[in-house]
Amino acid sequence: MPELPEVERVRRTLAPHLLGRVVARVDLHRPAFVLGPPAARTHAALLAGDGLIELRRLGKSLGLIGQSGRAVHLHLGMTGQFLVRDAVTDLAAIDHVHVAWHLQGGGHRDAVVAFRDPRRFGEVRPFATVAELEAHWARLGPDALTIDSGALAACLRPGRRAIKAALLDQAVLAGVGNIYADEALFLARLSPRRHAGRLTGAEVARLAEAIRTVLHEAIEAGGSTLRDFVDADGAAGSYRAAHRVYGRGGQPCVNCGRLLRSALIAQRTTVWCPRCQSGRAT
DNA sequence: CGGTACGCCTGAAGGC
DNA sequence: TGCCTTCAGGCGTACC
């Protein structure tokens, strides 16, 4: 569920708890949750003893950077979340906590940041250098939050598949998932079944603007909480109430009143308005 | 190339 | 009440 807006909310709320502080200890509650070759999965690789200097984001991925130059790739998957707790918290009493970073210094009281992920689709993957993290991220397309018309056209040009499928492909564009793909296509008045490579220049421009608009709106609203998404301060997001199509199959279109269609496209439940998103090129 | 299916994993929700 | 099935979905991978 966490897509770009939710991950960005996590980044913003988590950063103040991490940056400028030192990792006093890393607890591996579930060692197998940490990815990569065994030699690269040490406590030091997870930034134990390191100072934390940066928390960056690309698409739905977060990167925590240490003063040593080490870096940890973090992905929330479907149900991943970060809990920030007092240092004395008994994390063993909280289910599905896989990794925990104990933090000191920086003028705050000691704290612990726990990665909790019931479904375990999330990722914690250490890298020895920032360059290696960046190489891992090189398979991702450009970040969706700032995508412009020209860059989007370049991403989509070779594609003959449905635009919905292309938007979900993180190698094309990083950060859009099922919720925001449907919301952006609705705003851009494009059928999800249109061929990605056959959109007109005007349509690509509309889509790029729609993607930026829905992502910015969602970030401002704290993200979309469907069931259990919360940011690092424990706050749920309210953007679900603003969804125009996602989760509204069979209900009237907010624009024209026609009942919204729902179908499986690119193996994902897709909702759109058959009138507003007519599917014909203009 | 694209599309289809599956596995990973848990918990919520629906059917009976 | 309780058991069983289905669904949700990010992402990698296998296969046609």
GROMACS .gro file of C-alpha atoms (C1' of nucleotides) in nm:
model
  314
    1MET     CA    1   0.000   0.000   0.000
    2PRO     CA    2   0.268   0.257   0.073
    3GLU     CA    3   0.336   0.434  -0.255
    4LEU     CA    4   0.541   0.747  -0.314
    5PRO     CA    5   0.330   0.985  -0.099
    6GLU     CA    6   0.326   0.748   0.197
    7VAL     CA    7   0.699   0.680   0.167
    8GLU     CA    8   0.767   1.053   0.146
    9ARG     CA    9   0.560   1.107   0.461
   10VAL     CA   10   0.766   0.839   0.633
   11ARG     CA   11   1.087   1.001   0.511
   12ARG     CA   12   0.988   1.342   0.644
   13THR     CA   13   0.869   1.218   0.981
   14LEU     CA   14   1.146   0.964   1.031
   15ALA     CA   15   1.440   1.186   0.935
   16PRO     CA   16   1.429   1.406   1.250
   17HIS     CA   17   1.450   1.094   1.465
   18LEU     CA   18   1.754   0.959   1.280
   19LEU     CA   19   1.971   1.230   1.136
   20GLY     CA   20   2.250   1.379   1.343
   21ARG     CA   21   2.232   1.083   1.576
   22VAL     CA   22   2.449   0.776   1.636
   23VAL     CA   23   2.339   0.414   1.611
   24ALA     CA   24   2.430   0.270   1.948
   25ARG     CA   25   2.309  -0.077   1.860
   26VAL     CA   26   2.115  -0.270   1.596
   27ASP     CA   27   1.886  -0.553   1.699
   28LEU     CA   28   1.812  -0.825   1.446
   29HIS     CA   29   1.487  -0.978   1.558
   30ARG     CA   30   1.458  -1.164   1.228
   31PRO     CA   31   1.801  -1.191   1.065
   32ALA     CA   32   1.663  -1.354   0.750
   33PHE     CA   33   1.467  -1.038   0.680
   34VAL     CA   34   1.791  -0.858   0.593
   35LEU     CA   35   1.877  -0.914   0.227
   36GLY     CA   36   2.210  -0.955   0.051
   37PRO     CA   37   2.507  -1.190   0.084
   38PRO     CA   38   2.567  -1.308   0.443
   39ALA     CA   39   2.897  -1.121   0.467
   40ALA     CA   40   2.715  -0.796   0.392
   41ARG     CA   41   2.449  -0.848   0.658
   42THR     CA   42   2.648  -0.755   0.967
   43HIS     CA   43   2.546  -0.513   1.238
   44ALA     CA   44   2.807  -0.270   1.108
   45ALA     CA   45   2.656  -0.295   0.760
   46LEU     CA   46   2.326  -0.195   0.918
   47LEU     CA   47   2.503   0.117   1.045
   48ALA     CA   48   2.576   0.007   1.404
   49GLY     CA   49   2.828   0.253   1.547
   50ASP     CA   50   2.769   0.493   1.260
   51GLY     CA   51   2.643   0.847   1.254
   52LEU     CA   52   2.335   0.904   1.039
   53ILE     CA   53   2.362   1.186   0.790
   54GLU     CA   54   2.092   1.144   0.526
   55LEU     CA   55   1.759   0.978   0.455
   56ARG     CA   56   1.686   0.993   0.084
   57ARG     CA   57   1.403   0.862  -0.129
   58LEU     CA   58   1.364   0.745  -0.487
   59GLY     CA   59   1.016   0.628  -0.580
   60LYS     CA   60   0.902   0.399  -0.301
   61SER     CA   61   1.256   0.327  -0.179
   62LEU     CA   62   1.433   0.491   0.112
   63GLY     CA   63   1.809   0.510   0.159
   64LEU     CA   64   1.966   0.565   0.499
   65ILE     CA   65   2.323   0.693   0.472
   66GLY     CA   66   2.589   0.669   0.738
   67GLN     CA   67   2.887   0.893   0.805
   68SER     CA   68   3.111   0.597   0.717
   69GLY     CA   69   2.968   0.599   0.364
   70ARG     CA   70   2.765   0.285   0.422
   71ALA     CA   71   2.403   0.286   0.312
   72VAL     CA   72   2.089   0.084   0.377
   73HIS     CA   73   1.809   0.043   0.124
   74LEU     CA   74   1.467   0.030   0.289
   75HIS     CA   75   1.138  -0.061   0.124
   76LEU     CA   76   0.802  -0.075   0.301
   77GLY     CA   77   0.648  -0.332   0.067
   78MET     CA   78   0.279  -0.361   0.149
   79THR     CA   79   0.265  -0.336   0.524
   80GLY     CA   80   0.604  -0.203   0.634
   81GLN     CA   81   0.615   0.072   0.893
   82PHE     CA   82   0.864   0.244   1.119
   83LEU     CA   83   0.786   0.274   1.489
   84VAL     CA   84   0.970   0.532   1.697
   85ARG     CA   85   0.973   0.444   2.065
   86ASP     CA   86   1.145   0.526   2.388
   87ALA     CA   87   1.476   0.342   2.430
   88VAL     CA   88   1.342   0.122   2.710
   89THR     CA   89   1.054  -0.015   2.501
   90ASP     CA   90   1.035  -0.392   2.496
   91LEU     CA   91   1.020  -0.451   2.121
   92ALA     CA   92   0.990  -0.827   2.171
   93ALA     CA   93   0.638  -0.755   2.290
   94ILE     CA   94   0.549  -0.600   1.954
   95ASP     CA   95   0.478  -0.850   1.677
   96HIS     CA   96   0.648  -0.847   1.338
   97VAL     CA   97   0.940  -0.624   1.436
   98HIS     CA   98   1.233  -0.746   1.224
   99VAL     CA   99   1.511  -0.490   1.274
  100ALA     CA  100   1.556  -0.212   1.530
  101TRP     CA  101   1.805   0.075   1.545
  102HIS     CA  102   1.890   0.217   1.889
  103LEU     CA  103   1.977   0.584   1.866
  104GLN     CA  104   2.174   0.820   2.086
  105GLY     CA  105   2.290   1.181   2.079
  106GLY     CA  106   2.178   1.471   1.870
  107GLY     CA  107   2.025   1.645   2.167
  108HIS     CA  108   1.731   1.408   2.196
  109ARG     CA  109   1.664   1.140   2.450
  110ASP     CA  110   1.768   0.786   2.357
  111ALA     CA  111   1.519   0.620   2.126
  112VAL     CA  112   1.465   0.314   1.915
  113VAL     CA  113   1.340   0.298   1.558
  114ALA     CA  114   1.185  -0.035   1.468
  115PHE     CA  115   1.104  -0.172   1.124
  116ARG     CA  116   0.777  -0.362   1.155
  117ASP     CA  117   0.628  -0.551   0.862
  118PRO     CA  118   0.362  -0.817   0.918
  119ARG     CA  119   0.346  -0.933   0.558
  120ARG     CA  120   0.725  -0.918   0.508
  121PHE     CA  121   0.709  -0.781   0.155
  122GLY     CA  122   0.937  -0.502   0.269
  123GLU     CA  123   1.315  -0.493   0.233
  124VAL     CA  124   1.619  -0.401   0.438
  125ARG     CA  125   1.931  -0.430   0.222
  126PRO     CA  126   2.271  -0.297   0.333
  127PHE     CA  127   2.532  -0.165   0.093
  128ALA     CA  128   2.900  -0.096   0.164
  129THR     CA  129   2.890   0.234  -0.021
  130VAL     CA  130   2.642   0.495  -0.139
  131ALA     CA  131   2.754   0.417  -0.493
  132GLU     CA  132   2.635   0.060  -0.451
  133LEU     CA  133   2.299   0.181  -0.324
  134GLU     CA  134   2.273   0.410  -0.625
  135ALA     CA  135   2.362   0.121  -0.855
  136HIS     CA  136   2.081  -0.082  -0.696
  137TRP     CA  137   1.846   0.208  -0.757
  138ALA     CA  138   1.961   0.250  -1.118
  139ARG     CA  139   1.704  -0.010  -1.227
  140LEU     CA  140   1.432   0.237  -1.125
  141GLY     CA  141   1.287   0.497  -1.356
  142PRO     CA  142   1.278   0.868  -1.271
  143ASP     CA  143   1.101   0.978  -0.954
  144ALA     CA  144   0.733   1.034  -1.020
  145LEU     CA  145   0.699   1.335  -0.790
  146THR     CA  146   0.883   1.566  -1.029
  147ILE     CA  147   0.819   1.391  -1.360
  148ASP     CA  148   0.771   1.632  -1.648
  149SER     CA  149   0.614   1.585  -1.985
  150GLY     CA  150   0.939   1.531  -2.173
  151ALA     CA  151   1.075   1.278  -1.926
  152LEU     CA  152   0.746   1.089  -1.915
  153ALA     CA  153   0.731   1.077  -2.294
  154ALA     CA  154   1.083   0.933  -2.296
  155CYS     CA  155   0.983   0.664  -2.045
  156LEU     CA  156   0.671   0.560  -2.232
  157ARG     CA  157   0.786   0.588  -2.591
  158PRO     CA  158   0.884   0.224  -2.653
  159GLY     CA  159   0.584   0.077  -2.471
  160ARG     CA  160   0.291  -0.087  -2.645
  161ARG     CA  161   0.135  -0.217  -2.328
  162ALA     CA  162  -0.154  -0.059  -2.140
  163ILE     CA  163  -0.066   0.275  -1.981
  164LYS     CA  164  -0.186   0.135  -1.648
  165ALA     CA  165   0.074  -0.143  -1.670
  166ALA     CA  166   0.348   0.102  -1.767
  167LEU     CA  167   0.273   0.333  -1.475
  168LEU     CA  168   0.298   0.043  -1.233
  169ASP     CA  169   0.638  -0.060  -1.372
  170GLN     CA  170   0.898   0.091  -1.138
  171ALA     CA  171   1.161   0.065  -1.411
  172VAL     CA  172   0.952   0.310  -1.616
  173LEU     CA  173   0.856   0.552  -1.342
  174ALA     CA  174   0.940   0.517  -0.974
  175GLY     CA  175   0.681   0.568  -0.705
  176VAL     CA  176   0.338   0.513  -0.858
  177GLY     CA  177   0.137   0.211  -0.740
  178ASN     CA  178  -0.217   0.096  -0.794
  179ILE     CA  179  -0.389   0.379  -0.607
  180TYR     CA  180  -0.211   0.671  -0.770
  181ALA     CA  181  -0.202   0.514  -1.116
  182ASP     CA  182  -0.583   0.507  -1.118
  183GLU     CA  183  -0.612   0.853  -0.965
  184ALA     CA  184  -0.367   1.006  -1.215
  185LEU     CA  185  -0.532   0.841  -1.517
  186PHE     CA  186  -0.868   0.976  -1.403
  187LEU     CA  187  -0.734   1.329  -1.363
  188ALA     CA  188  -0.568   1.305  -1.705
  189ARG     CA  189  -0.894   1.169  -1.856
  190LEU     CA  190  -0.713   0.870  -2.005
  191SER     CA  191  -0.841   0.516  -2.028
  192PRO     CA  192  -0.615   0.274  -1.839
  193ARG     CA  193  -0.622   0.051  -2.147
  194ARG     CA  194  -0.464   0.304  -2.381
  195HIS     CA  195  -0.132   0.192  -2.528
  196ALA     CA  196   0.148   0.365  -2.340
  197GLY     CA  197   0.352   0.441  -2.649
  198ARG     CA  198   0.061   0.580  -2.847
  199LEU     CA  199  -0.042   0.871  -2.631
  200THR     CA  200  -0.030   1.208  -2.801
  201GLY     CA  201   0.206   1.477  -2.676
  202ALA     CA  202  -0.085   1.661  -2.519
  203GLU     CA  203  -0.201   1.346  -2.343
  204VAL     CA  204   0.145   1.274  -2.204
  205ALA     CA  205   0.164   1.631  -2.080
  206ARG     CA  206  -0.176   1.594  -1.911
  207LEU     CA  207  -0.068   1.268  -1.754
  208ALA     CA  208   0.260   1.407  -1.621
  209GLU     CA  209   0.076   1.698  -1.463
  210ALA     CA  210  -0.190   1.464  -1.321
  211ILE     CA  211   0.075   1.240  -1.165
  212ARG     CA  212   0.246   1.535  -0.997
  213THR     CA  213  -0.087   1.675  -0.882
  214VAL     CA  214  -0.220   1.359  -0.718
  215LEU     CA  215   0.114   1.281  -0.553
  216HIS     CA  216   0.148   1.632  -0.411
  217GLU     CA  217  -0.215   1.633  -0.296
  218ALA     CA  218  -0.164   1.298  -0.126
  219ILE     CA  219   0.155   1.406   0.050
  220GLU     CA  220  -0.020   1.718   0.179
  221ALA     CA  221  -0.301   1.499   0.313
  222GLY     CA  222  -0.057   1.270   0.489
  223GLY     CA  223  -0.096   0.987   0.239
  224SER     CA  224  -0.369   0.729   0.188
  225THR     CA  225  -0.444   0.511   0.488
  226LEU     CA  226  -0.655   0.217   0.371
  227ARG     CA  227  -0.610   0.006   0.677
  228ASP     CA  228  -0.293   0.052   0.873
  229PHE     CA  229  -0.055   0.297   0.710
  230VAL     CA  230   0.095   0.543   0.957
  231ASP     CA  231   0.398   0.769   0.930
  232ALA     CA  232   0.690   0.755   1.174
  233ASP     CA  233   0.496   0.974   1.418
  234GLY     CA  234   0.206   0.730   1.413
  235ALA     CA  235  -0.021   0.958   1.211
  236ALA     CA  236  -0.260   0.810   0.954
  237GLY     CA  237  -0.318   0.987   0.623
  238SER     CA  238  -0.651   1.128   0.511
  239TYR     CA  239  -0.616   1.116   0.133
  240ARG     CA  240  -0.839   0.812   0.105
  241ALA     CA  241  -1.139   1.042   0.147
  242ALA     CA  242  -1.020   1.236  -0.158
  243HIS     CA  243  -0.983   0.936  -0.388
  244ARG     CA  244  -1.176   1.001  -0.705
  245VAL     CA  245  -1.175   0.644  -0.840
  246TYR     CA  246  -0.961   0.403  -0.636
  247GLY     CA  247  -1.183   0.181  -0.425
  248ARG     CA  248  -1.497   0.335  -0.576
  249GLY     CA  249  -1.587   0.080  -0.842
  250GLY     CA  250  -1.965   0.078  -0.905
  251GLN     CA  251  -2.008   0.420  -0.744
  252PRO     CA  252  -2.084   0.737  -0.942
  253CYS     CA  253  -1.808   0.933  -1.109
  254VAL     CA  254  -1.738   1.253  -0.914
  255ASN     CA  255  -1.726   1.438  -1.244
  256CYS     CA  256  -2.018   1.305  -1.451
  257GLY     CA  257  -2.216   1.071  -1.229
  258ARG     CA  258  -2.170   0.765  -1.452
  259LEU     CA  259  -2.101   0.447  -1.257
  260LEU     CA  260  -1.729   0.375  -1.235
  261ARG     CA  261  -1.608   0.058  -1.402
  262SER     CA  262  -1.383  -0.192  -1.228
  263ALA     CA  263  -1.175  -0.458  -1.402
  264LEU     CA  264  -0.847  -0.640  -1.377
  265ILE     CA  265  -0.578  -0.468  -1.585
  266ALA     CA  266  -0.212  -0.563  -1.548
  267GLN     CA  267  -0.319  -0.805  -1.272
  268ARG     CA  268  -0.442  -0.515  -1.063
  269THR     CA  269  -0.793  -0.406  -0.979
  270THR     CA  270  -0.842  -0.095  -1.188
  271VAL     CA  271  -1.122   0.158  -1.156
  272TRP     CA  272  -1.208   0.424  -1.411
  273CYS     CA  273  -1.492   0.627  -1.555
  274PRO     CA  274  -1.599   0.491  -1.894
  275ARG     CA  275  -1.727   0.834  -1.995
  276CYS     CA  276  -1.462   1.076  -1.866
  277GLN     CA  277  -1.183   0.836  -1.959
  278SER     CA  278  -1.324   0.740  -2.294
  279GLY     CA  279  -1.011   0.580  -2.434
  280ARG     CA  280  -1.012   0.761  -2.765
  281ALA     CA  281  -0.717   0.970  -2.868
  282THR     CA  282  -0.807   1.331  -2.921
  283DC     C1'  283   0.821  -0.737  -2.648
  284DG     C1'  284   0.408  -0.815  -2.359
  285DG     C1'  285   0.097  -1.089  -2.111
  286DT     C1'  286   0.005  -1.415  -1.768
  287DA     C1'  287   0.068  -1.678  -1.358
  288DC     C1'  288   0.279  -1.767  -0.926
  289DG     C1'  289   0.512  -1.722  -0.483
  290DC     C1'  290   0.624  -1.459  -0.093
  291DC     C1'  291   0.318  -1.343   0.368
  292DT     C1'  292  -0.049  -1.209   0.708
  293DG     C1'  293  -0.487  -1.051   0.840
  294DA     C1'  294  -0.934  -0.889   0.728
  295DA     C1'  295  -1.364  -1.003   0.542
  296DG     C1'  296  -1.718  -1.292   0.352
  297DG     C1'  297  -1.968  -1.743   0.310
  298DC     C1'  298  -2.178  -2.114   0.529
  299DT     C1'  299  -1.903  -1.912   1.713
  300DG     C1'  300  -1.580  -2.096   1.406
  301DC     C1'  301  -1.380  -2.281   1.010
  302DC     C1'  302  -1.267  -2.225   0.535
  303DT     C1'  303  -1.188  -1.952   0.128
  304DT     C1'  304  -1.082  -1.536  -0.094
  305DC     C1'  305  -0.865  -1.115  -0.147
  306DA     C1'  306  -0.528  -0.743  -0.105
  307DG     C1'  307  -0.079  -0.617  -0.335
  308DG     C1'  308   0.494  -0.469  -0.447
  309DC     C1'  309   0.802  -0.707  -0.682
  310DG     C1'  310   1.083  -1.075  -0.882
  311DT     C1'  311   1.079  -1.461  -1.170
  312DA     C1'  312   0.937  -1.820  -1.490
  313DC     C1'  313   0.709  -1.926  -1.898
  314DC     C1'  314   0.439  -1.874  -2.329
   0.00000   0.00000   0.00000
